[in-house]
């Protein structure tokens, strides 16, 4: 039985989340551990030993490429920031619409409108008990008091005042009501509650004082029935909490069978009621009710992902035992933390596939019927039931704002820079007003001529033979997970862009896509993730005019690791470190380097795709803050031929399930490196000459790669050998005899980090596939007579690249052709123009 069509349908469907809650700010006092459990107090600690807790934590570690521990995920969240984690989670979840109950009390809760940055459509579910309490908390006109009639009039009028007729897709429009009667007095609703009983209940509630909390059963039942009448008259659904929840709930009273009197009452026969949370552990009872009452529908959020895998599958199977498929709906019950949305979406896809697969095997459904069932459960049922017009979600909220508000917005223009790195390693950007960015660009991107990715370091025009020219346009699409405030420009923001043919379809010339592709191959074949951390070397230069000619000279001439050099630049360096910290990039070390006016800034390691992003932002930050202080920061590999060069040494390690597996498990392994680590490193060493055009891309790069300069001129590796192009490294804190990472010294600041890391991954994967052996290390000064010289020029490394046959699987052949054409053009240009490299300080 071929189930590939079913799997494909489930993976591709855009989910409609029928029930969720607001997110909170990163500095909310709600502990992140509550993302995994409904437990409270001391019980939340023991919840860490539950099956679902361990599984969900592992899923988040894999999503973020961080250690699969609560501490590891919390640290990733802190460093990345809320917008980044939201974007990552929602992008992975692929949720096209959310209906949000914003009545849950949460510290530092974001408003509903805020969530539209991450999903196209956000509607509102109105919690009736919360509304009633808010009305009663308000002061009644002086000299009067609340009566049941005055409260009822106020409550019903308020219900009817909300926009709820599905004409517009504005955040905050009401798409349904919700009751948490199960939490207050239970689901055994008395459909014959009298006004006198409700009046007495209201009096009791008011006597208890403010803030109002309604727990009187008669008043709760009365409010429930009043709300159900309003909902029915406007054809609005009523969501009802059923089954499990936190300890405030008496589960004996949350069984949906208690609602039978409501379902049997002819006054409410036209209502539409949703039993939330799969009614777990009463899933069978819920399934029965949906099968015999036309007004009963089911939603399985919270049960997925809070149960074990067995529990989730069993619960959904029990819902489908009797209930019609078109009555069963997906939701995440996401709240407070974006990770809850991601986990709900991820596990729902997996569980729906498992359940429908078994239905096909058992003969209940054909594969084609299962495909349709999946689409119904995950999206179409909710769209039809809640009458969501997703096609209208492009209607922006600003279209209905008062004109004076629009004028205010437009009088305070702020911008978003969309940054990309071209194939010559130069960082470029397009800038759009923030309002247009939010309204149009986030979805559609901006146009970018094909020629841009064929430009060279010396000319803003495509290289001959690059295959790119004046015809054709790509889409520069922002990756919202990378959006950051610009620390040196308080109003503006920056974001990294992907190059697409159209939204969602990568262009073959996109460097970020090349790195993602290589990373996916490493993950799929070997279940590995590569982490990277960069040492950024740069010169600080100041302008000097001599005889009317501007020159750039070193900011300082102090020696290596000089305190005086750091003192001279401390204001700049402190501002750089602070700015990087504010956008989630942690500086691990700073010092003056050996060159005049040269400094090194080391940032923490992370999963390689994020490390490349961080490198781009680090360059942007250093250059911008230096410019702010009247200086020029340049990452050019060789500023002066008679001075030291600047590298961008990269430290690499392999990780699996949050554990460093490049490092051997104990000291018995030779060199302290695992077998996987040695094979990966052997592949990089073997292919180093052919990947140099990616990591040392300029002709002047090879003036840096000279003997006796600690940059690596010969083809070998060593243990803590500064002359080795590949150096095994054991930083402080690593047990004796073990090696945690290896360093590639050839990488410099003119390289496109995405292409450079993609080429390294390709070489390492080739080593893993072929089980290449790592030769013996050289732990002395290299002897030229016994060692192969690395390419002495870009021409030589390009020859090595032409002979290589392992890259095309990782880097598209069209992109390879363009890269080679750019490198050839640069070889010719700088050969003919000996002084032209001096202008590169303004480009890198």
Short mmCIF file of C-alpha atoms in Angstrom, two decimals, residues 61 98 112 135 145 160 228 299 323 386 508-509 511 553 561 576 732 840:
data_model
loop_
_atom_site.label_atom_id
_atom_site.label_comp_id
_atom_site.label_asym_id
_atom_site.label_seq_id
_atom_site.Cartn_x
_atom_site.Cartn_y
_atom_site.Cartn_z
CA UNK A 61 16.19 20.90 20.64
CA UNK A 98 -5.66 31.04 14.32
CA UNK A 112 -4.29 39.75 19.37
CA UNK A 135 -18.87 43.85 33.32
CA UNK A 145 -26.75 48.49 42.07
CA UNK A 160 -24.00 41.59 20.40
CA UNK A 228 -25.81 30.01 23.87
CA UNK A 299 -11.55 19.50 18.72
CA UNK A 323 -17.84 10.71 15.12
CA UNK A 386 -16.16 28.81 11.72
CA UNK A 508 18.84 27.94 -7.44
CA UNK A 509 21.25 30.86 -6.94
CA UNK A 511 23.31 30.90 -0.97
CA UNK A 553 45.46 54.46 7.85
CA UNK A 561 46.86 41.79 22.80
CA UNK A 576 29.65 46.67 19.41
CA UNK A 732 39.29 25.33 28.58
CA UNK A 840 38.06 46.62 -1.32
#
